[in-house]
Amino acid sequence: MCADQRIHGKMDGDTGKMRVMVTGGSGLVGKAIQQVLQEEGGREGEEWVFLSSKDANLLDVAETRAVFQKHRPTHVIHLAALVGGLFKNMRENLSFWRSNIYINDNVLQTAHEFGVQKVVSCLSTCIFPQNTTYPIDETMVHNGPPHDSNFGYSYAKRMIDVHNRAYFEQSGRLYTAVIPTNVFGPHDNFNIEDGHVLPGLIHKTYIAEREGTALQVWGSGRALRQFIYSLDLARLFLWVLREYNEVEPIILSVGPEDEVSIKEAAEAVVKAFEFKGKVIYDTSKADGQFKKTASNAKLRKYLPDFTFTPFHKAIKETCDWFVANYDIARK
Ligand code: NAP
Ligand code: GDP
């Protein structure tokens, strides 16, 4: 189901510009896109605006319309979401369902009403079915219920794919989505109770080092995850915006061979901090989905030569960023 309308090089009729509005532009992924664009030095004909919730509460349709009216984007990268790690998801399935359903419906319908040519939204490998074969690919998103721990977030995110298919079939819109695996990097949410595993472990190791206490890793450490560095994801996002013209989603991930256990992830953080204290596994805490191994074959078909930052290097850069920015980091 490839859209006829090719967006590459297609600009706004009045100004010749591609005006890209990024919702959730102040978060982990949004900040990474900002950094990669700065490193690129900008492209002729592209204008970018990055929104935070202070610019518009996207739960509110009037505020959503007002921000589209203000910026009149031709393209949207839609990142804004209620986001959290396993334990926040387990506590707040209702909030994850409702917030994300409202935000996504407001953004996609408003984009449609304002004639936005292309929207790239963000799903997640967390939303994949609980009982499945591996590796999971893009065709399997809806094949059975998601893991119980995060069903609210998962079903809300899956509905983006329903939106995208329906906007294409009814209105010819090229609204698509990417499916990243667990993301980490500078500007993550390092809150221990609410955040994802890597920022949580980085913050906990920082405290354990400072206080001379043990590092507590939650769960057995046996669960498996693929991690993507936010700056690699940002580079891939720019490619999707500029070049990828399918309505079907695309998984943005390292390959199945680069999957690591939570224990290996914790060891990478310990190594980056040169932490010499004790490491304890608290098996009273949940492991969540044991694995959600994703195939990146579709990505590799398009971009066979894309190079991911080595895991240990990316972890070291993220730990260094957290230490250097401790006072301003979200925690
Ligand atoms: P994040 O760091 O928590 O950032 C969330 C962003 O959404 C922030 O810019 C936040 O604005 C904005 N936002 C939240 N509620 C909003 C609202 N009601 N109105 C307007 N803006 C709102 O999240 P992230 O990790 O960058 O995630 C970006 C996208 O990637 C999300 O769609 C997420 O589901 C997806 N994803 C993330 C991961 C991961 O491991 N982090 C993995 C797969 C997919 P403020 O800064 O103003 O609060
Ligand atoms: P998930 O990938 O969607 O399940 O979310 P997370 O990024 O929160 O990863 C959860 C996995 O990491 C589970 O297996 C947890 O048991 C494990 N884990 C170990 N320590 C921590 C921690 O400090 N915070 C979080 N969120 N998870 C942890």
mmCIF file of C-alpha atoms and ligand atoms in Angstrom:
data_model
loop_
_atom_site.group_PDB
_atom_site.id
_atom_site.type_symbol
_atom_site.label_atom_id
_atom_site.label_comp_id
_atom_site.label_asym_id
_atom_site.label_seq_id
_atom_site.Cartn_x
_atom_site.Cartn_y
_atom_site.Cartn_z
ATOM 1 C CA MET A 1 0.000 0.000 0.000
ATOM 2 C CA CYS A 2 2.400 2.715 -1.202
ATOM 3 C CA ALA A 3 0.921 6.183 -1.381
ATOM 4 C CA ASP A 4 0.924 7.644 -4.876
ATOM 5 C CA GLN A 5 1.903 11.012 -3.593
ATOM 6 C CA ARG A 6 5.689 11.180 -3.233
ATOM 7 C CA ILE A 7 6.587 13.725 -0.617
ATOM 8 C CA HIS A 8 10.313 13.814 -1.251
ATOM 9 C CA GLY A 9 11.160 17.277 -2.505
ATOM 10 C CA LYS A 10 7.499 18.287 -2.479
ATOM 11 C CA MET A 11 7.162 21.564 -0.654
ATOM 12 C CA ASP A 12 4.517 24.016 0.400
ATOM 13 C CA GLY A 13 3.090 25.671 -2.724
ATOM 14 C CA ASP A 14 3.281 29.239 -1.406
ATOM 15 C CA THR A 15 6.767 29.351 0.028
ATOM 16 C CA GLY A 16 8.612 26.387 -1.465
ATOM 17 C CA LYS A 17 9.447 25.320 2.076
ATOM 18 C CA MET A 18 8.953 22.063 3.932
ATOM 19 C CA ARG A 19 7.768 23.190 7.372
ATOM 20 C CA VAL A 20 8.192 20.355 9.822
ATOM 21 C CA MET A 21 6.473 20.537 13.196
ATOM 22 C CA VAL A 22 7.681 18.060 15.825
ATOM 23 C CA THR A 23 5.248 17.298 18.652
ATOM 24 C CA GLY A 24 7.023 16.110 21.794
ATOM 25 C CA GLY A 25 10.066 18.029 20.592
ATOM 26 C CA SER A 26 11.348 18.576 24.140
ATOM 27 C CA GLY A 27 11.655 14.873 25.024
ATOM 28 C CA LEU A 28 14.350 12.222 24.582
ATOM 29 C CA VAL A 29 13.732 11.637 20.867
ATOM 30 C CA GLY A 30 12.840 15.255 20.050
ATOM 31 C CA LYS A 31 16.082 16.572 21.573
ATOM 32 C CA ALA A 32 18.059 13.978 19.624
ATOM 33 C CA ILE A 33 16.441 15.104 16.355
ATOM 34 C CA GLN A 34 17.355 18.699 17.249
ATOM 35 C CA GLN A 35 20.978 17.678 17.835
ATOM 36 C CA VAL A 36 21.274 15.704 14.590
ATOM 37 C CA LEU A 37 19.796 18.599 12.611
ATOM 38 C CA GLN A 38 22.293 20.964 14.211
ATOM 39 C CA GLU A 39 25.137 18.603 13.312
ATOM 40 C CA GLU A 40 23.811 18.386 9.738
ATOM 41 C CA GLY A 41 23.788 22.176 9.550
ATOM 42 C CA GLY A 42 20.227 22.264 8.177
ATOM 43 C CA ARG A 43 18.923 21.568 4.672
ATOM 44 C CA GLU A 44 17.849 24.095 2.110
ATOM 45 C CA GLY A 45 14.066 24.355 2.006
ATOM 46 C CA GLU A 46 13.402 22.844 5.450
ATOM 47 C CA GLU A 47 12.111 24.774 8.441
ATOM 48 C CA TRP A 48 11.673 23.057 11.789
ATOM 49 C CA VAL A 49 9.648 23.841 14.875
ATOM 50 C CA PHE A 50 9.879 21.757 18.047
ATOM 51 C CA LEU A 51 6.924 21.809 20.426
ATOM 52 C CA SER A 52 6.675 20.982 24.107
ATOM 53 C CA SER A 53 3.498 20.660 26.158
ATOM 54 C CA LYS A 54 3.938 24.353 27.035
ATOM 55 C CA ASP A 55 3.250 25.287 23.395
ATOM 56 C CA ALA A 56 0.038 23.252 23.311
ATOM 57 C CA ASN A 57 -1.578 20.634 25.482
ATOM 58 C CA LEU A 58 -2.355 18.102 22.759
ATOM 59 C CA LEU A 59 -4.977 16.467 24.985
ATOM 60 C CA ASP A 60 -7.044 19.542 24.161
ATOM 61 C CA VAL A 61 -8.384 19.761 20.612
ATOM 62 C CA ALA A 62 -8.679 23.585 20.650
ATOM 63 C CA GLU A 63 -5.036 23.964 21.715
ATOM 64 C CA THR A 64 -4.040 21.426 19.092
ATOM 65 C CA ARG A 65 -5.832 23.345 16.340
ATOM 66 C CA ALA A 66 -4.334 26.631 17.545
ATOM 67 C CA VAL A 67 -0.771 25.337 17.308
ATOM 68 C CA PHE A 68 -1.368 23.944 13.795
ATOM 69 C CA GLN A 69 -2.920 27.291 12.834
ATOM 70 C CA LYS A 70 0.111 29.126 14.225
ATOM 71 C CA HIS A 71 2.793 27.059 12.464
ATOM 72 C CA ARG A 72 0.917 25.739 9.404
ATOM 73 C CA PRO A 73 3.194 22.680 9.019
ATOM 74 C CA THR A 74 3.486 20.792 5.744
ATOM 75 C CA HIS A 75 4.983 17.802 7.608
ATOM 76 C CA VAL A 76 4.635 16.555 11.190
ATOM 77 C CA ILE A 77 6.808 14.254 13.271
ATOM 78 C CA HIS A 78 4.475 13.169 16.044
ATOM 79 C CA LEU A 79 6.372 12.126 19.172
ATOM 80 C CA ALA A 80 4.211 13.568 21.956
ATOM 81 C CA ALA A 81 2.882 10.844 24.219
ATOM 82 C CA LEU A 82 2.475 9.760 27.793
ATOM 83 C CA VAL A 83 5.646 7.641 28.044
ATOM 84 C CA GLY A 84 7.031 5.550 30.903
ATOM 85 C CA GLY A 85 8.886 2.424 31.888
ATOM 86 C CA LEU A 86 7.417 -0.945 32.819
ATOM 87 C CA PHE A 87 6.513 0.000 36.390
ATOM 88 C CA LYS A 88 4.704 3.255 35.545
ATOM 89 C CA ASN A 89 2.802 1.378 32.824
ATOM 90 C CA MET A 90 1.742 -1.325 35.300
ATOM 91 C CA ARG A 91 0.411 1.324 37.715
ATOM 92 C CA GLU A 92 -1.347 3.530 35.153
ATOM 93 C CA ASN A 93 -2.794 1.524 32.258
ATOM 94 C CA LEU A 94 -5.916 3.696 32.197
ATOM 95 C CA SER A 95 -3.933 6.943 31.931
ATOM 96 C CA PHE A 96 -1.706 5.518 29.188
ATOM 97 C CA TRP A 97 -4.737 4.397 27.202
ATOM 98 C CA ARG A 98 -6.758 7.609 27.533
ATOM 99 C CA SER A 99 -3.952 10.168 27.195
ATOM 100 C CA ASN A 100 -2.430 8.557 24.162
ATOM 101 C CA ILE A 101 -5.750 7.924 22.429
ATOM 102 C CA TYR A 102 -6.733 11.604 22.838
ATOM 103 C CA ILE A 103 -3.319 13.002 21.855
ATOM 104 C CA ASN A 104 -3.097 10.807 18.759
ATOM 105 C CA ASP A 105 -6.636 11.473 17.573
ATOM 106 C CA ASN A 106 -6.211 15.229 18.089
ATOM 107 C CA VAL A 107 -2.881 15.377 16.246
ATOM 108 C CA LEU A 108 -3.787 13.123 13.320
ATOM 109 C CA GLN A 109 -7.249 14.566 12.681
ATOM 110 C CA THR A 110 -5.963 18.149 12.988
ATOM 111 C CA ALA A 111 -3.097 17.345 10.616
ATOM 112 C CA HIS A 112 -5.673 15.990 8.160
ATOM 113 C CA GLU A 113 -7.903 19.067 8.511
ATOM 114 C CA PHE A 114 -4.940 21.395 7.921
ATOM 115 C CA GLY A 115 -3.834 19.479 4.834
ATOM 116 C CA VAL A 116 -0.546 18.227 6.299
ATOM 117 C CA GLN A 117 1.118 16.146 3.567
ATOM 118 C CA LYS A 118 2.965 13.656 5.703
ATOM 119 C CA VAL A 119 2.882 12.625 9.364
ATOM 120 C CA VAL A 120 5.406 10.248 10.911
ATOM 121 C CA SER A 121 4.141 8.940 14.259
ATOM 122 C CA CYS A 122 5.825 6.695 16.759
ATOM 123 C CA LEU A 123 4.762 3.208 17.801
ATOM 124 C CA SER A 124 7.009 0.948 19.908
ATOM 125 C CA THR A 125 8.064 -2.706 20.018
ATOM 126 C CA CYS A 126 6.393 -2.755 23.497
ATOM 127 C CA ILE A 127 3.059 -2.995 21.695
ATOM 128 C CA PHE A 128 3.810 -6.324 20.001
ATOM 129 C CA PRO A 129 1.761 -9.442 20.861
ATOM 130 C CA GLN A 130 2.592 -11.321 24.022
ATOM 131 C CA ASN A 131 2.339 -14.762 22.385
ATOM 132 C CA THR A 132 4.102 -14.809 19.060
ATOM 133 C CA THR A 133 6.913 -16.216 17.000
ATOM 134 C CA TYR A 134 10.240 -14.390 16.764
ATOM 135 C CA PRO A 135 11.602 -12.232 15.315
ATOM 136 C CA ILE A 136 8.525 -10.022 15.135
ATOM 137 C CA ASP A 137 8.055 -7.938 11.991
ATOM 138 C CA GLU A 138 5.867 -5.048 10.891
ATOM 139 C CA THR A 139 3.065 -7.326 9.652
ATOM 140 C CA MET A 140 2.507 -8.807 13.145
ATOM 141 C CA VAL A 141 1.605 -5.696 15.187
ATOM 142 C CA HIS A 142 -2.059 -6.672 15.630
ATOM 143 C CA ASN A 143 -1.630 -10.464 15.892
ATOM 144 C CA GLY A 144 -2.970 -11.022 19.404
ATOM 145 C CA PRO A 145 -3.137 -9.162 22.711
ATOM 146 C CA PRO A 146 -0.116 -7.206 23.976
ATOM 147 C CA HIS A 147 1.629 -7.997 27.272
ATOM 148 C CA ASP A 148 -0.679 -7.424 30.306
ATOM 149 C CA SER A 149 1.761 -4.983 31.924
ATOM 150 C CA ASN A 150 1.230 -2.210 29.347
ATOM 151 C CA PHE A 151 -2.020 -2.976 27.543
ATOM 152 C CA GLY A 152 -3.242 0.646 27.867
ATOM 153 C CA TYR A 153 -0.198 2.132 26.086
ATOM 154 C CA SER A 154 -0.075 -0.742 23.595
ATOM 155 C CA TYR A 155 -3.653 -0.591 22.379
ATOM 156 C CA ALA A 156 -3.522 3.214 22.160
ATOM 157 C CA LYS A 157 -0.338 3.040 20.081
ATOM 158 C CA ARG A 158 -1.711 0.261 17.858
ATOM 159 C CA MET A 159 -4.638 2.553 16.988
ATOM 160 C CA ILE A 160 -2.183 4.950 15.290
ATOM 161 C CA ASP A 161 -1.692 2.241 12.684
ATOM 162 C CA VAL A 162 -5.482 1.959 12.318
ATOM 163 C CA HIS A 163 -5.667 5.758 11.875
ATOM 164 C CA ASN A 164 -2.919 5.692 9.254
ATOM 165 C CA ARG A 165 -4.513 2.938 7.186
ATOM 166 C CA ALA A 166 -7.903 4.629 7.341
ATOM 167 C CA TYR A 167 -6.554 8.107 6.420
ATOM 168 C CA PHE A 168 -4.861 6.541 3.413
ATOM 169 C CA GLU A 169 -7.852 4.507 2.283
ATOM 170 C CA GLN A 170 -10.446 7.259 2.778
ATOM 171 C CA SER A 171 -8.371 10.353 1.996
ATOM 172 C CA GLY A 172 -5.108 9.273 0.333
ATOM 173 C CA ARG A 173 -3.000 10.642 3.172
ATOM 174 C CA LEU A 174 0.585 9.497 3.639
ATOM 175 C CA TYR A 175 0.468 9.200 7.412
ATOM 176 C CA THR A 176 2.852 6.512 8.604
ATOM 177 C CA ALA A 177 4.652 5.342 11.746
ATOM 178 C CA VAL A 178 7.989 4.032 12.927
ATOM 179 C CA ILE A 179 8.430 1.273 15.509
ATOM 180 C CA PRO A 180 11.518 1.883 17.647
ATOM 181 C CA THR A 181 12.781 -0.563 20.251
ATOM 182 C CA ASN A 182 13.794 0.687 23.729
ATOM 183 C CA VAL A 183 15.378 4.116 23.258
ATOM 184 C CA PHE A 184 17.997 5.735 25.511
ATOM 185 C CA GLY A 185 20.314 8.729 25.419
ATOM 186 C CA PRO A 186 20.822 12.286 26.688
ATOM 187 C CA HIS A 187 17.638 14.107 27.850
ATOM 188 C CA ASP A 188 15.901 10.843 28.805
ATOM 189 C CA ASN A 189 13.580 10.702 31.788
ATOM 190 C CA PHE A 190 15.936 9.529 34.542
ATOM 191 C CA ASN A 191 13.163 9.260 37.165
ATOM 192 C CA ILE A 192 13.763 5.953 38.935
ATOM 193 C CA GLU A 193 10.119 5.029 39.619
ATOM 194 C CA ASP A 194 8.636 6.159 36.288
ATOM 195 C CA GLY A 195 11.392 5.876 33.668
ATOM 196 C CA HIS A 196 12.718 3.092 31.454
ATOM 197 C CA VAL A 197 15.374 0.602 32.484
ATOM 198 C CA LEU A 198 18.551 2.302 31.211
ATOM 199 C CA PRO A 199 17.914 5.797 32.563
ATOM 200 C CA GLY A 200 16.734 4.145 35.803
ATOM 201 C CA LEU A 201 19.920 2.085 36.090
ATOM 202 C CA ILE A 202 22.108 5.087 35.219
ATOM 203 C CA HIS A 203 20.480 7.202 37.936
ATOM 204 C CA LYS A 204 20.609 4.356 40.483
ATOM 205 C CA THR A 205 24.279 3.651 39.736
ATOM 206 C CA TYR A 206 25.089 7.363 40.121
ATOM 207 C CA ILE A 207 23.438 7.345 43.564
ATOM 208 C CA ALA A 208 25.000 4.013 44.618
ATOM 209 C CA GLU A 209 28.454 5.332 43.663
ATOM 210 C CA ARG A 210 27.881 8.596 45.544
ATOM 211 C CA GLU A 211 26.412 6.952 48.666
ATOM 212 C CA GLY A 212 28.619 3.845 48.679
ATOM 213 C CA THR A 213 25.531 1.588 48.541
ATOM 214 C CA ALA A 214 24.580 -1.412 46.388
ATOM 215 C CA LEU A 215 23.023 -1.042 42.938
ATOM 216 C CA GLN A 216 19.543 -2.584 42.846
ATOM 217 C CA VAL A 217 18.565 -4.021 39.471
ATOM 218 C CA TRP A 218 14.857 -4.806 39.357
ATOM 219 C CA GLY A 219 13.665 -8.233 38.219
ATOM 220 C CA SER A 220 15.768 -11.285 37.389
ATOM 221 C CA GLY A 221 17.985 -9.576 34.787
ATOM 222 C CA ARG A 222 17.116 -12.352 32.331
ATOM 223 C CA ALA A 223 14.618 -10.407 30.185
ATOM 224 C CA LEU A 224 15.956 -9.493 26.745
ATOM 225 C CA ARG A 225 15.802 -6.121 25.006
ATOM 226 C CA GLN A 226 17.071 -4.414 21.855
ATOM 227 C CA PHE A 227 18.199 -0.875 22.621
ATOM 228 C CA ILE A 228 18.597 1.993 20.166
ATOM 229 C CA TYR A 229 20.620 5.139 20.886
ATOM 230 C CA SER A 230 18.421 8.228 20.550
ATOM 231 C CA LEU A 231 20.867 9.864 18.113
ATOM 232 C CA ASP A 232 20.774 6.828 15.799
ATOM 233 C CA LEU A 233 16.983 6.861 15.998
ATOM 234 C CA ALA A 234 16.982 10.588 15.179
ATOM 235 C CA ARG A 235 19.056 9.972 12.011
ATOM 236 C CA LEU A 236 16.631 7.251 10.972
ATOM 237 C CA PHE A 237 13.638 9.508 11.712
ATOM 238 C CA LEU A 238 15.028 12.110 9.297
ATOM 239 C CA TRP A 239 15.395 9.442 6.624
ATOM 240 C CA VAL A 240 11.802 8.280 7.194
ATOM 241 C CA LEU A 241 10.509 11.851 6.940
ATOM 242 C CA ARG A 242 12.454 12.587 3.779
ATOM 243 C CA GLU A 243 12.499 9.257 1.955
ATOM 244 C CA TYR A 244 10.143 6.563 3.301
ATOM 245 C CA ASN A 245 6.831 6.590 1.441
ATOM 246 C CA GLU A 246 4.884 3.601 2.743
ATOM 247 C CA VAL A 247 1.846 3.863 4.995
ATOM 248 C CA GLU A 248 2.842 0.619 6.725
ATOM 249 C CA PRO A 249 5.091 1.118 9.728
ATOM 250 C CA ILE A 250 8.798 0.340 9.757
ATOM 251 C CA ILE A 251 10.778 -1.097 12.672
ATOM 252 C CA LEU A 252 13.797 1.065 13.591
ATOM 253 C CA SER A 253 16.080 -1.203 15.560
ATOM 254 C CA VAL A 254 19.399 -2.909 15.807
ATOM 255 C CA GLY A 255 19.203 -6.516 14.609
ATOM 256 C CA PRO A 256 18.092 -9.526 16.693
ATOM 257 C CA GLU A 257 21.783 -10.448 17.054
ATOM 258 C CA ASP A 258 22.305 -7.267 19.111
ATOM 259 C CA GLU A 259 19.647 -8.088 21.683
ATOM 260 C CA VAL A 260 21.034 -7.974 25.255
ATOM 261 C CA SER A 261 19.792 -9.175 28.625
ATOM 262 C CA ILE A 262 18.905 -6.659 31.346
ATOM 263 C CA LYS A 263 21.906 -8.108 33.224
ATOM 264 C CA GLU A 264 24.204 -7.216 30.295
ATOM 265 C CA ALA A 265 22.639 -3.742 30.138
ATOM 266 C CA ALA A 266 23.266 -3.258 33.870
ATOM 267 C CA GLU A 267 26.857 -4.441 33.424
ATOM 268 C CA ALA A 268 27.367 -1.880 30.645
ATOM 269 C CA VAL A 269 26.229 0.913 32.985
ATOM 270 C CA VAL A 270 28.435 -0.437 35.799
ATOM 271 C CA LYS A 271 31.398 -0.449 33.400
ATOM 272 C CA ALA A 272 30.719 3.102 32.184
ATOM 273 C CA PHE A 273 30.671 4.398 35.784
ATOM 274 C CA GLU A 274 33.561 2.101 36.799
ATOM 275 C CA PHE A 275 31.253 1.219 39.709
ATOM 276 C CA LYS A 276 32.948 -1.167 42.132
ATOM 277 C CA GLY A 277 30.052 -1.700 44.578
ATOM 278 C CA LYS A 278 27.677 -4.638 44.939
ATOM 279 C CA VAL A 279 24.972 -5.338 42.325
ATOM 280 C CA ILE A 280 21.762 -6.925 43.664
ATOM 281 C CA TYR A 281 18.898 -8.368 41.599
ATOM 282 C CA ASP A 282 15.508 -7.735 43.250
ATOM 283 C CA THR A 283 13.488 -10.677 41.971
ATOM 284 C CA SER A 284 10.382 -9.501 43.827
ATOM 285 C CA LYS A 285 10.018 -6.941 41.005
ATOM 286 C CA ALA A 286 8.495 -7.763 37.607
ATOM 287 C CA ASP A 287 10.475 -8.709 34.499
ATOM 288 C CA GLY A 288 7.696 -7.570 32.158
ATOM 289 C CA GLN A 289 7.597 -9.061 28.674
ATOM 290 C CA PHE A 290 10.437 -11.604 28.530
ATOM 291 C CA LYS A 291 11.436 -10.541 25.033
ATOM 292 C CA LYS A 292 10.040 -8.687 22.037
ATOM 293 C CA THR A 293 12.768 -9.512 19.536
ATOM 294 C CA ALA A 294 12.169 -7.406 16.460
ATOM 295 C CA SER A 295 13.375 -7.944 12.898
ATOM 296 C CA ASN A 296 15.069 -4.984 11.226
ATOM 297 C CA ALA A 297 15.089 -6.727 7.815
ATOM 298 C CA LYS A 298 12.796 -4.111 6.264
ATOM 299 C CA LEU A 299 15.046 -1.283 7.454
ATOM 300 C CA ARG A 300 18.100 -3.182 6.190
ATOM 301 C CA LYS A 301 16.471 -3.587 2.784
ATOM 302 C CA TYR A 302 16.216 0.194 2.516
ATOM 303 C CA LEU A 303 19.442 1.104 4.348
ATOM 304 C CA PRO A 304 21.871 -1.830 4.235
ATOM 305 C CA ASP A 305 24.833 0.342 5.270
ATOM 306 C CA PHE A 306 23.361 2.276 8.203
ATOM 307 C CA THR A 307 25.785 2.056 11.130
ATOM 308 C CA PHE A 308 24.469 1.960 14.699
ATOM 309 C CA THR A 309 26.579 3.446 17.485
ATOM 310 C CA PRO A 310 28.183 0.570 19.435
ATOM 311 C CA PHE A 311 26.130 -0.124 22.584
ATOM 312 C CA HIS A 312 28.939 0.463 25.100
ATOM 313 C CA LYS A 313 29.943 3.757 23.450
ATOM 314 C CA ALA A 314 26.348 5.006 23.491
ATOM 315 C CA ILE A 315 25.938 3.966 27.140
ATOM 316 C CA LYS A 316 29.152 5.766 28.091
ATOM 317 C CA GLU A 317 28.048 8.951 26.298
ATOM 318 C CA THR A 318 24.662 8.819 28.041
ATOM 319 C CA CYS A 319 26.215 8.261 31.503
ATOM 320 C CA ASP A 320 28.659 11.134 30.879
ATOM 321 C CA TRP A 321 25.782 13.372 29.784
ATOM 322 C CA PHE A 322 23.796 12.502 32.933
ATOM 323 C CA VAL A 323 26.734 13.266 35.246
ATOM 324 C CA ALA A 324 27.543 16.534 33.446
ATOM 325 C CA ASN A 325 23.873 17.614 33.412
ATOM 326 C CA TYR A 326 22.746 16.209 36.745
ATOM 327 C CA ASP A 327 21.169 19.500 37.850
ATOM 328 C CA ILE A 328 18.999 19.909 34.750
ATOM 329 C CA ALA A 329 18.291 16.255 33.918
ATOM 330 C CA ARG A 330 14.668 15.078 34.232
ATOM 331 C CA LYS A 331 14.645 12.944 37.340
HETATM 332 P P1 NAP B 1 9.620 11.740 26.498
HETATM 333 O O1 NAP B 1 11.073 11.996 26.619
HETATM 334 O O2 NAP B 1 8.848 11.353 27.704
HETATM 335 O O3 NAP B 1 8.960 13.032 25.838
HETATM 336 C C1 NAP B 1 7.573 13.111 25.708
HETATM 337 C C2 NAP B 1 7.262 14.353 24.924
HETATM 338 O O4 NAP B 1 5.843 14.436 24.767
HETATM 339 C C3 NAP B 1 7.708 15.627 25.630
HETATM 340 O O5 NAP B 1 8.148 16.553 24.659
HETATM 341 C C4 NAP B 1 6.417 16.112 26.274
HETATM 342 O O6 NAP B 1 6.381 17.528 26.472
HETATM 343 C C5 NAP B 1 5.408 15.708 25.211
HETATM 344 N N1 NAP B 1 4.058 15.588 25.745
HETATM 345 C C6 NAP B 1 3.599 14.693 26.678
HETATM 346 N N2 NAP B 1 2.303 14.923 26.941
HETATM 347 C C7 NAP B 1 1.920 15.968 26.153
HETATM 348 C C8 NAP B 1 0.722 16.684 25.980
HETATM 349 N N3 NAP B 1 -0.401 16.369 26.670
HETATM 350 N N4 NAP B 1 0.695 17.712 25.114
HETATM 351 C C9 NAP B 1 1.801 18.043 24.411
HETATM 352 N N5 NAP B 1 2.973 17.419 24.521
HETATM 353 C C10 NAP B 1 3.035 16.381 25.398
HETATM 354 O O7 NAP B 1 9.332 10.620 25.410
HETATM 355 P P2 NAP B 1 10.303 9.985 24.309
HETATM 356 O O8 NAP B 1 10.987 8.849 24.968
HETATM 357 O O9 NAP B 1 11.064 11.062 23.612
HETATM 358 O O10 NAP B 1 9.229 9.355 23.326
HETATM 359 C C11 NAP B 1 8.953 9.926 22.069
HETATM 360 C C12 NAP B 1 8.068 8.973 21.303
HETATM 361 O O11 NAP B 1 8.760 7.739 21.121
HETATM 362 C C13 NAP B 1 6.758 8.618 22.021
HETATM 363 O O12 NAP B 1 5.712 8.584 21.098
HETATM 364 C C14 NAP B 1 7.027 7.232 22.592
HETATM 365 O O13 NAP B 1 5.836 6.510 22.742
HETATM 366 C C15 NAP B 1 7.942 6.649 21.550
HETATM 367 N N6 NAP B 1 8.831 5.574 22.006
HETATM 368 C C16 NAP B 1 9.676 5.777 23.055
HETATM 369 C C17 NAP B 1 10.500 4.740 23.473
HETATM 370 C C18 NAP B 1 11.451 4.891 24.641
HETATM 371 O O14 NAP B 1 12.100 3.895 25.008
HETATM 372 N N7 NAP B 1 11.595 6.079 25.226
HETATM 373 C C19 NAP B 1 10.484 3.500 22.795
HETATM 374 C C20 NAP B 1 9.626 3.349 21.698
HETATM 375 C C21 NAP B 1 8.813 4.396 21.309
HETATM 376 P P3 NAP B 1 6.998 18.198 27.842
HETATM 377 O O15 NAP B 1 8.496 18.098 27.713
HETATM 378 O O16 NAP B 1 6.529 19.582 27.800
HETATM 379 O O17 NAP B 1 6.451 17.388 28.973
HETATM 380 P P1 GDP B 2 9.883 -2.401 28.855
HETATM 381 O O1 GDP B 2 11.032 -2.678 27.949
HETATM 382 O O2 GDP B 2 8.728 -1.814 28.163
HETATM 383 O O3 GDP B 2 9.496 -3.595 29.668
HETATM 384 O O4 GDP B 2 10.279 -1.254 29.871
HETATM 385 P P2 GDP B 2 11.591 -0.852 30.695
HETATM 386 O O5 GDP B 2 12.489 -0.037 29.866
HETATM 387 O O6 GDP B 2 11.040 -0.228 31.929
HETATM 388 O O7 GDP B 2 12.382 -2.203 31.020
HETATM 389 C C1 GDP B 2 11.858 -3.103 31.951
HETATM 390 C C2 GDP B 2 12.818 -4.266 32.176
HETATM 391 O O8 GDP B 2 13.997 -3.822 32.848
HETATM 392 C C3 GDP B 2 12.174 -5.302 33.093
HETATM 393 O O9 GDP B 2 12.701 -6.589 32.792
HETATM 394 C C4 GDP B 2 12.632 -4.839 34.472
HETATM 395 O O10 GDP B 2 12.603 -5.905 35.424
HETATM 396 C C5 GDP B 2 14.062 -4.414 34.156
HETATM 397 N N1 GDP B 2 14.631 -3.396 35.080
HETATM 398 C C6 GDP B 2 15.725 -3.586 35.871
HETATM 399 N N2 GDP B 2 15.981 -2.486 36.593
HETATM 400 C C7 GDP B 2 15.074 -1.554 36.223
HETATM 401 C C8 GDP B 2 14.854 -0.198 36.600
HETATM 402 O O11 GDP B 2 15.561 0.398 37.410
HETATM 403 N N3 GDP B 2 13.816 0.458 35.995
HETATM 404 C C9 GDP B 2 13.025 -0.146 35.066
HETATM 405 N N4 GDP B 2 12.053 0.548 34.493
HETATM 406 N N5 GDP B 2 13.181 -1.454 34.713
HETATM 407 C C10 GDP B 2 14.198 -2.134 35.272
#
